[in-house]
Short mmCIF file of C-alpha atoms in Angstrom, two decimals:
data_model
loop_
_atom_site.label_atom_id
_atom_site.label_comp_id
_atom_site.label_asym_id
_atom_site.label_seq_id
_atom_site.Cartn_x
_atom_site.Cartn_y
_atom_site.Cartn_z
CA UNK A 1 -5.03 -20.08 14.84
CA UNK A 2 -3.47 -19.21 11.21
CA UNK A 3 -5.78 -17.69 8.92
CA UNK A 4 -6.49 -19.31 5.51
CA UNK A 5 -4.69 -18.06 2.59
CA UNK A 6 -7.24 -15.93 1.52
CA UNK A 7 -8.21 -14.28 4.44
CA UNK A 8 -4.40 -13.55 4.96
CA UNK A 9 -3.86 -12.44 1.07
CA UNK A 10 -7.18 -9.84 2.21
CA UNK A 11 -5.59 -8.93 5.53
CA UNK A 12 -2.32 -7.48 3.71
CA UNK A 13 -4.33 -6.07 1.45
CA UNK A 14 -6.26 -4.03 3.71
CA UNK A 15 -3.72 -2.91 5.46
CA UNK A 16 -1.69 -1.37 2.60
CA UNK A 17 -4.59 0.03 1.94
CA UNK A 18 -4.79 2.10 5.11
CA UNK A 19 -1.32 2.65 5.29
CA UNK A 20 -0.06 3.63 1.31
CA UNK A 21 -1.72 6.93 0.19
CA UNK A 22 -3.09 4.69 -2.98
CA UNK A 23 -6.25 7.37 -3.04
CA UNK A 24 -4.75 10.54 -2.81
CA UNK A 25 -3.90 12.45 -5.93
CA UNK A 26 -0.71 14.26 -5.12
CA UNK A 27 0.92 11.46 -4.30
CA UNK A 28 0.70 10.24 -7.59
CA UNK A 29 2.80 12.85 -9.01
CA UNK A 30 7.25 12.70 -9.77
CA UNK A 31 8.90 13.44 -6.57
CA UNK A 32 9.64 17.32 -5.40
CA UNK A 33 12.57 19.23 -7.83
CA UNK A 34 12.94 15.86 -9.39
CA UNK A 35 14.96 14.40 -6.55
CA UNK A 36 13.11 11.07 -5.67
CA UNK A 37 14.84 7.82 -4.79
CA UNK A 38 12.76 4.81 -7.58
CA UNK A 39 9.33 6.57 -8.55
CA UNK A 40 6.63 7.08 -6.14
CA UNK A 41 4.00 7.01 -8.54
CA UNK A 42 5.24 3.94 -10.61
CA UNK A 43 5.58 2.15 -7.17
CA UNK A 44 2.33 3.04 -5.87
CA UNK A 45 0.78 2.29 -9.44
CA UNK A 46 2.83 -1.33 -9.39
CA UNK A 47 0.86 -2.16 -5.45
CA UNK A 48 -2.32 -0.98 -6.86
CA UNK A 49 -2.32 -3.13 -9.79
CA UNK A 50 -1.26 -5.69 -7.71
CA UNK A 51 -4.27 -5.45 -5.44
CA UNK A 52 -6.54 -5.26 -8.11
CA UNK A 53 -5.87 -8.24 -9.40
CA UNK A 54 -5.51 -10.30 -6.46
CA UNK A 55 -8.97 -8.80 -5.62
CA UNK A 56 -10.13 -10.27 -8.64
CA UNK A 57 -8.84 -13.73 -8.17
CA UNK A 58 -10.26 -13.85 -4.73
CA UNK A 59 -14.12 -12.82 -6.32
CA UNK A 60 -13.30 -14.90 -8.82
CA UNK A 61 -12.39 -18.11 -6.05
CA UNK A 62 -8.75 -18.22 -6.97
CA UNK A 63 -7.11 -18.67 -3.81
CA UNK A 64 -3.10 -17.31 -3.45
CA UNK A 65 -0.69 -19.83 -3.08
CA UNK A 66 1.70 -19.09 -0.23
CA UNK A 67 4.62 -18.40 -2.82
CA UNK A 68 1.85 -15.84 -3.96
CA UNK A 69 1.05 -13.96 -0.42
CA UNK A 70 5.11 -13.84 0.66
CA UNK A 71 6.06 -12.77 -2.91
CA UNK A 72 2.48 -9.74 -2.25
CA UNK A 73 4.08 -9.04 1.02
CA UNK A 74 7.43 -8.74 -0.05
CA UNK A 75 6.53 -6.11 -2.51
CA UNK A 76 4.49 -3.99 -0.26
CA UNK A 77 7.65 -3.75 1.94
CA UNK A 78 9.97 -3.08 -0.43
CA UNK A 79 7.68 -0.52 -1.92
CA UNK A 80 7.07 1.24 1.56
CA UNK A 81 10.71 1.32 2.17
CA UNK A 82 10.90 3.00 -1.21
CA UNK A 83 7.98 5.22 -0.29
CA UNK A 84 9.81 6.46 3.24
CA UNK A 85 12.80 7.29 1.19
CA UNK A 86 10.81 9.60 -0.62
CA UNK A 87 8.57 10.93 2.47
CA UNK A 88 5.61 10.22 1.00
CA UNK A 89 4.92 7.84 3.53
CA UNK A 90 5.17 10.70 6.61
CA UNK A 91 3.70 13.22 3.97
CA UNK A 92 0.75 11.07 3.82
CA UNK A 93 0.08 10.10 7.74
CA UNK A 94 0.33 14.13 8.55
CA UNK A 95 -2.66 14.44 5.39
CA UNK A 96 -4.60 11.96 7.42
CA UNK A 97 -4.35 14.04 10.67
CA UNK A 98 -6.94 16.04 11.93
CA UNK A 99 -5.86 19.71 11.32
CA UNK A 100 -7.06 20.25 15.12
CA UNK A 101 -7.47 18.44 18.43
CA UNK A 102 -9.90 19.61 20.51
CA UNK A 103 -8.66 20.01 24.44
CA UNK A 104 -11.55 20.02 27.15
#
């Protein structure tokens, strides 16, 4: 069964949320020696605007169109593809990993 609109505009959103580093403070800096492929911190700045409002509209009982959720989903792609270009992306899943595993 398809989820409703909103519940599929919230599912995205949560899971750019766990994937993009939206939280993290160094990513939110210019790319390293000035070398970065479209801006890492205007793209990541662009999503999270994006979310913010569409969290809004949601509390609010505004429900996305479809046009709305493919145009949201679009974005977060392009934006990731963006994102791996620069590594932040890989930069951010090895931040996320434990700095040991424990072997029994």
């Amino acid at each position: 069964m398809k989820p409703d609109r909103t519940t599929a505009m919230l599912q995205i959103i949560s899971q750019v949320k766990s994937e993009f580093p939206l939280t993290e403070p160094e990513t939110f800096v210019c790319g390293p020696e000035g070398n970065c492929q479209g801006c890492p911190k205007k793209l990541l700045e662009l999503v999270d605007s994006e979310i913010s409002y569409w969290e809004a509209e949601i509390n609010n009982g505004n429900a996305p169109q479809l046009g709305d959720i493919s145009r949201f989903g679009k974005l977060c792609k392009n934006v990731k593809r963006g994102l791996d270009r620069n590594g932040v992306i890989e930069k951010y899943r090895q931040y996320k990993q434990p700095l040991y595993t424990q072997t029994t």
